Amino acid sequence: MLKSAPIRYTIYGTLLLVLSEVGYCSCRALKNWYNHVRKPKELWALILTNEQSLSCLAGHKGNSRKRSAISLNAKEPLDKISVIERKLACANPYCTDSNIDRIVDLLNATKYSIDLAMFVLTSVQISKALVKAYKRGVIIRIIIDNDGAFSTNSQCGYLMKKDIAIRLNSHINGRLMHHKFCILDSPSSAKYLLKKQNKLTKHTFEEINNISSILMMGSANWTMQAFATNYENILLTNQKQLIEKYSDEFQRLWELFAPTSSERSGKFSLINFFSKNYLYCYWNN
């Protein structure tokens, strides 16, 4: 029967159609599976501070290393998702030290970019983590309210002295820069900043697409008062749409608060007075 050419062509054509359909369905199923596996699950964690935040302080004295066991003793690089998912070392869910440690560990786990908008920043521990990140090559941009930058114990001068880029809303009259959020390894920010520095390679581009990004947002300034005595909240999440929305707004503010020509002409400006020493810091462009 197969000796008949029309029959053979019909059978071959049918087989070809079947195989094509099987191949198409298989490729589609494989692609869907790959995208599902590749897509990170959405996570969130909540930092709350209240009147109980210091109730465990006595138990931490002389035991600080155990509190930060992961950040101090980990043999492998920190992963931001692991930091969010991990159980707090302290039994007190509102613990001041544990909450600060979690933010520090997230900063320590950041690889490409940190965009921080904060009304006031006085935490020495967090500021040191920012400097540490900058020294290992993370691109850091900080927006601080003009009044907050000059507040008591502000770390603005210390950070600028370390060459970290900071912009103030000094030429925007009558408006507070009241945001309190931080974006770690935002895909859009990291690509934009690395491209600006001619460091965006194909490998880096692909890695940024797959790296975990984190948004921290809430009511709390990064101050000891906020973490120890105030009633505050900070939401930690890897929700992609939120990260991009906040990244867009940060970029808009970064451009809006670019130093004026008069600010640029005075390269060195007195920022604050710490420990009886004047710190002279320059505007980062």
CSV table of C-alpha atoms in Angstrom, one decimal:
chain,number,residue,atom,x,y,z
A,1,MET,CA,0.0,0.0,0.0
A,2,LEU,CA,2.9,2.3,0.8
A,3,LYS,CA,4.2,1.8,-2.7
A,4,SER,CA,1.5,4.3,-3.8
A,5,ALA,CA,3.1,7.7,-3.9
A,6,PRO,CA,-0.1,9.7,-3.0
A,7,ILE,CA,-0.6,7.5,0.1
A,8,ARG,CA,3.0,7.8,1.2
A,9,TYR,CA,2.9,11.6,0.9
A,10,THR,CA,-0.4,11.7,2.8
A,11,ILE,CA,1.1,9.6,5.6
A,12,TYR,CA,4.3,11.6,5.7
A,13,GLY,CA,2.5,14.9,5.7
A,14,THR,CA,0.2,13.7,8.5
A,15,LEU,CA,3.2,12.5,10.6
A,16,LEU,CA,5.0,15.8,9.9
A,17,LEU,CA,2.0,17.8,11.1
A,18,VAL,CA,1.7,15.6,14.2
A,19,LEU,CA,5.4,15.9,15.0
A,20,SER,CA,5.3,19.7,14.5
A,21,GLU,CA,2.3,20.0,16.8
A,22,VAL,CA,4.0,17.9,19.4
A,23,GLY,CA,7.2,19.9,19.1
A,24,TYR,CA,5.4,23.2,19.4
A,25,CYS,CA,3.4,22.0,22.5
A,26,SER,CA,6.6,20.7,24.1
A,27,CYS,CA,8.5,23.9,23.5
A,28,ARG,CA,5.6,25.9,24.8
A,29,ALA,CA,5.3,23.7,27.9
A,30,LEU,CA,9.0,23.9,28.5
A,31,LYS,CA,9.0,27.7,28.2
A,32,ASN,CA,6.1,28.0,30.6
A,33,TRP,CA,7.8,25.7,33.1
A,34,TYR,CA,11.1,27.6,32.8
A,35,ASN,CA,9.4,31.0,33.3
A,36,HIS,CA,7.5,29.6,36.3
A,37,VAL,CA,10.7,28.2,37.8
A,38,ARG,CA,12.7,31.4,37.0
A,39,LYS,CA,10.1,33.7,38.4
A,40,PRO,CA,10.8,34.3,42.1
A,41,LYS,CA,8.0,33.9,44.6
A,42,GLU,CA,6.8,37.1,46.1
A,43,LEU,CA,7.9,37.6,49.7
A,44,TRP,CA,7.3,40.1,52.4
A,45,ALA,CA,8.3,40.7,56.0
A,46,LEU,CA,7.3,43.4,58.4
A,47,ILE,CA,9.4,45.3,60.9
A,48,LEU,CA,7.4,46.8,63.8
A,49,THR,CA,8.8,48.9,66.6
A,50,ASN,CA,6.9,49.8,69.8
A,51,GLU,CA,7.2,50.0,73.6
A,52,GLN,CA,8.5,46.5,73.7
A,53,SER,CA,11.5,47.1,71.4
A,54,LEU,CA,14.0,47.5,74.2
A,55,SER,CA,12.4,45.0,76.6
A,56,CYS,CA,15.1,42.4,75.6
A,57,LEU,CA,18.1,44.7,75.8
A,58,ALA,CA,19.5,43.2,79.1
A,59,GLY,CA,19.6,39.8,77.5
A,60,HIS,CA,21.8,41.1,74.6
A,61,LYS,CA,24.6,42.5,76.7
A,62,GLY,CA,27.7,40.5,76.0
A,63,ASN,CA,25.8,38.4,73.5
A,64,SER,CA,25.8,40.6,70.4
A,65,ARG,CA,27.5,38.0,68.2
A,66,LYS,CA,24.7,35.5,68.5
A,67,ARG,CA,22.2,38.2,67.5
A,68,SER,CA,24.0,38.7,64.2
A,69,ALA,CA,25.1,35.1,63.7
A,70,ILE,CA,24.3,35.1,60.0
A,71,SER,CA,25.9,38.4,59.1
A,72,LEU,CA,29.0,37.8,61.1
A,73,ASN,CA,29.7,34.0,60.7
A,74,ALA,CA,28.2,33.1,57.3
A,75,LYS,CA,30.7,31.2,55.1
A,76,GLU,CA,28.8,32.0,51.9
A,77,PRO,CA,27.6,35.5,50.6
A,78,LEU,CA,24.4,36.7,52.1
A,79,ASP,CA,21.3,36.4,50.0
A,80,LYS,CA,18.6,39.0,50.4
A,81,ILE,CA,15.7,36.5,50.2
A,82,SER,CA,17.3,34.4,52.9
A,83,VAL,CA,17.6,37.4,55.1
A,84,ILE,CA,13.9,38.2,54.8
A,85,GLU,CA,12.9,34.5,55.3
A,86,ARG,CA,15.1,33.8,58.2
A,87,LYS,CA,13.9,33.5,61.8
A,88,LEU,CA,15.0,36.3,64.1
A,89,ALA,CA,17.6,35.4,66.6
A,90,CYS,CA,15.8,37.2,69.4
A,91,ALA,CA,12.6,35.9,70.7
A,92,ASN,CA,11.3,39.5,70.9
A,93,PRO,CA,9.7,40.2,67.4
A,94,TYR,CA,10.1,44.0,68.0
A,95,CYS,CA,13.8,43.8,69.1
A,96,THR,CA,15.7,46.9,68.2
A,97,ASP,CA,19.0,45.0,67.6
A,98,SER,CA,17.4,42.3,65.4
A,99,ASN,CA,15.5,44.9,63.3
A,100,ILE,CA,18.7,46.9,62.7
A,101,ASP,CA,20.7,43.7,62.0
A,102,ARG,CA,18.1,42.7,59.4
A,103,ILE,CA,18.5,46.0,57.5
A,104,VAL,CA,22.3,45.8,57.8
A,105,ASP,CA,22.3,42.2,56.4
A,106,LEU,CA,20.2,43.3,53.5
A,107,LEU,CA,22.6,46.1,52.7
A,108,ASN,CA,25.5,43.6,53.1
A,109,ALA,CA,23.8,41.3,50.5
A,110,THR,CA,23.3,44.0,47.9
A,111,LYS,CA,25.5,43.7,44.8
A,112,TYR,CA,24.8,46.5,42.4
A,113,SER,CA,22.8,49.5,43.6
A,114,ILE,CA,21.2,51.1,46.7
A,115,ASP,CA,18.7,54.0,46.2
A,116,LEU,CA,17.8,55.5,49.6
A,117,ALA,CA,15.3,58.3,50.3
A,118,MET,CA,15.2,59.2,54.0
A,119,PHE,CA,14.1,62.2,56.0
A,120,VAL,CA,16.7,61.7,58.7
A,121,LEU,CA,19.5,59.2,59.0
A,122,THR,CA,21.4,58.9,62.2
A,123,SER,CA,22.1,55.2,62.7
A,124,VAL,CA,25.8,54.6,62.9
A,125,GLN,CA,25.5,50.9,62.3
A,126,ILE,CA,23.4,51.3,59.1
A,127,SER,CA,25.7,54.1,57.9
A,128,LYS,CA,28.7,51.9,58.3
A,129,ALA,CA,27.0,49.2,56.3
A,130,LEU,CA,26.3,51.7,53.5
A,131,VAL,CA,30.0,52.7,53.4
A,132,LYS,CA,31.0,49.0,53.4
A,133,ALA,CA,28.7,48.4,50.4
A,134,TYR,CA,30.2,51.4,48.6
A,135,LYS,CA,33.7,50.1,49.1
A,136,ARG,CA,32.8,46.8,47.5
A,137,GLY,CA,31.5,48.6,44.4
A,138,VAL,CA,27.8,49.1,45.0
A,139,ILE,CA,26.5,52.3,43.5
A,140,ILE,CA,24.8,54.3,46.2
A,141,ARG,CA,22.5,57.3,45.8
A,142,ILE,CA,20.9,58.9,48.9
A,143,ILE,CA,18.3,61.6,49.0
A,144,ILE,CA,17.9,63.3,52.4
A,145,ASP,CA,15.7,66.2,53.5
A,146,ASN,CA,17.7,69.4,53.8
A,147,ASP,CA,16.7,69.9,57.5
A,148,GLY,CA,17.3,66.3,58.3
A,149,ALA,CA,20.8,66.5,56.9
A,150,PHE,CA,21.7,69.1,59.4
A,151,SER,CA,19.9,67.5,62.4
A,152,THR,CA,21.7,66.3,65.5
A,153,ASN,CA,23.7,63.1,64.9
A,154,SER,CA,23.0,63.2,61.2
A,155,GLN,CA,25.3,60.8,59.3
A,156,CYS,CA,25.1,62.9,56.1
A,157,GLY,CA,28.5,64.4,56.6
A,158,TYR,CA,30.1,61.1,57.4
A,159,LEU,CA,28.6,59.5,54.3
A,160,MET,CA,29.6,62.4,52.0
A,161,LYS,CA,33.1,62.3,53.3
A,162,LYS,CA,33.3,58.7,52.1
A,163,ASP,CA,32.3,59.9,48.6
A,164,ILE,CA,28.8,58.6,48.7
A,165,ALA,CA,26.5,60.6,46.5
A,166,ILE,CA,23.9,62.6,48.5
A,167,ARG,CA,21.3,65.1,47.2
A,168,LEU,CA,19.2,67.4,49.3
A,169,ASN,CA,16.0,69.3,48.5
A,170,SER,CA,17.8,72.5,49.5
A,171,HIS,CA,16.5,74.6,46.6
A,172,ILE,CA,12.8,73.3,46.8
A,173,ASN,CA,11.2,75.8,49.2
A,174,GLY,CA,8.5,74.9,51.6
A,175,ARG,CA,8.4,71.1,50.9
A,176,LEU,CA,9.7,68.4,53.1
A,177,MET,CA,11.5,65.4,51.6
A,178,HIS,CA,9.5,63.1,53.9
A,179,HIS,CA,10.0,59.7,52.2
A,180,LYS,CA,11.4,56.7,54.0
A,181,PHE,CA,12.2,54.0,51.5
A,182,CYS,CA,15.2,52.1,50.2
A,183,ILE,CA,15.5,50.0,47.0
A,184,LEU,CA,18.2,47.3,46.8
A,185,ASP,CA,19.4,46.1,43.4
A,186,SER,CA,16.6,47.7,41.4
A,187,PRO,CA,16.9,46.3,37.9
A,188,SER,CA,16.1,49.6,36.2
A,189,SER,CA,18.4,51.6,38.5
A,190,ALA,CA,21.3,49.1,38.3
A,191,LYS,CA,21.2,49.0,34.5
A,192,TYR,CA,20.9,52.7,34.1
A,193,LEU,CA,23.8,53.4,36.5
A,194,LEU,CA,26.1,50.8,35.2
A,195,LYS,CA,25.4,51.9,31.6
A,196,LYS,CA,26.2,55.4,32.6
A,197,GLN,CA,29.6,54.2,33.9
A,198,ASN,CA,30.2,52.0,30.8
A,199,LYS,CA,30.1,48.9,33.0
A,200,LEU,CA,27.0,47.2,31.7
A,201,THR,CA,28.1,44.0,30.0
A,202,LYS,CA,25.9,41.3,28.6
A,203,HIS,CA,26.7,39.0,31.5
A,204,THR,CA,25.9,41.8,34.0
A,205,PHE,CA,22.7,42.6,32.2
A,206,GLU,CA,21.5,39.0,32.5
A,207,GLU,CA,22.6,38.7,36.1
A,208,ILE,CA,20.7,41.9,37.0
A,209,ASN,CA,17.6,40.4,35.5
A,210,ASN,CA,17.8,37.4,37.7
A,211,ILE,CA,19.1,39.0,40.9
A,212,SER,CA,16.7,39.5,43.9
A,213,SER,CA,15.6,43.1,44.4
A,214,ILE,CA,14.2,44.3,47.7
A,215,LEU,CA,12.1,47.4,48.6
A,216,MET,CA,12.0,48.7,52.2
A,217,MET,CA,9.3,51.3,52.9
A,218,GLY,CA,7.4,52.5,55.9
A,219,SER,CA,7.1,55.2,58.5
A,220,ALA,CA,10.5,54.9,60.2
A,221,ASN,CA,13.5,57.1,59.7
A,222,TRP,CA,16.7,55.1,60.1
A,223,THR,CA,17.4,56.5,63.6
A,224,MET,CA,17.9,54.9,67.0
A,225,GLN,CA,14.8,56.7,68.2
A,226,ALA,CA,12.7,55.1,65.5
A,227,PHE,CA,14.0,51.6,66.1
A,228,ALA,CA,14.0,51.8,69.9
A,229,THR,CA,11.2,54.0,71.2
A,230,ASN,CA,8.8,55.0,68.5
A,231,TYR,CA,5.8,53.2,67.1
A,232,GLU,CA,6.9,52.5,63.5
A,233,ASN,CA,6.7,50.1,60.6
A,234,ILE,CA,8.9,49.0,57.7
A,235,LEU,CA,7.7,46.7,55.0
A,236,LEU,CA,10.3,44.5,53.2
A,237,THR,CA,9.2,43.0,49.9
A,238,ASN,CA,10.5,41.8,46.6
A,239,GLN,CA,7.2,42.7,44.7
A,240,LYS,CA,8.4,43.6,41.3
A,241,GLN,CA,5.8,46.2,40.4
A,242,LEU,CA,6.2,48.1,43.6
A,243,ILE,CA,10.0,48.1,43.2
A,244,GLU,CA,9.7,49.6,39.7
A,245,LYS,CA,7.2,52.3,40.9
A,246,TYR,CA,9.5,53.4,43.7
A,247,SER,CA,12.5,53.2,41.4
A,248,ASP,CA,10.8,55.6,38.9
A,249,GLU,CA,10.0,58.0,41.7
A,250,PHE,CA,13.5,57.9,43.1
A,251,GLN,CA,15.0,58.7,39.7
A,252,ARG,CA,12.6,61.6,39.2
A,253,LEU,CA,13.5,63.0,42.6
A,254,TRP,CA,17.2,62.5,42.0
A,255,GLU,CA,17.0,64.6,38.9
A,256,LEU,CA,14.8,67.2,40.6
A,257,PHE,CA,17.2,67.6,43.4
A,258,ALA,CA,20.3,67.9,41.3
A,259,PRO,CA,22.6,70.6,42.8
A,260,THR,CA,22.2,74.1,41.3
A,261,SER,CA,25.1,75.9,39.6
A,262,SER,CA,25.9,77.8,42.8
A,263,GLU,CA,26.0,74.6,44.8
A,264,ARG,CA,28.3,73.0,42.2
A,265,SER,CA,30.6,76.0,42.2
A,266,GLY,CA,31.2,75.6,46.0
A,267,LYS,CA,32.6,72.1,45.9
A,268,PHE,CA,33.2,71.9,49.6
A,269,SER,CA,30.4,72.7,52.0
A,270,LEU,CA,30.1,72.5,55.8
A,271,ILE,CA,27.6,69.7,56.5
A,272,ASN,CA,27.6,69.1,60.2
A,273,PHE,CA,29.6,69.2,63.4
A,274,PHE,CA,30.4,65.8,64.9
A,275,SER,CA,32.6,64.9,67.9
A,276,LYS,CA,34.1,68.4,68.0
A,277,ASN,CA,35.4,68.1,64.4
A,278,TYR,CA,34.1,69.9,61.3
A,279,LEU,CA,33.6,67.6,58.4
A,280,TYR,CA,33.9,69.2,55.0
A,281,CYS,CA,32.1,67.2,52.3
A,282,TYR,CA,31.6,67.7,48.6
A,283,TRP,CA,28.5,67.6,46.4
A,284,ASN,CA,28.5,64.4,44.3
A,285,ASN,CA,27.3,65.0,40.8
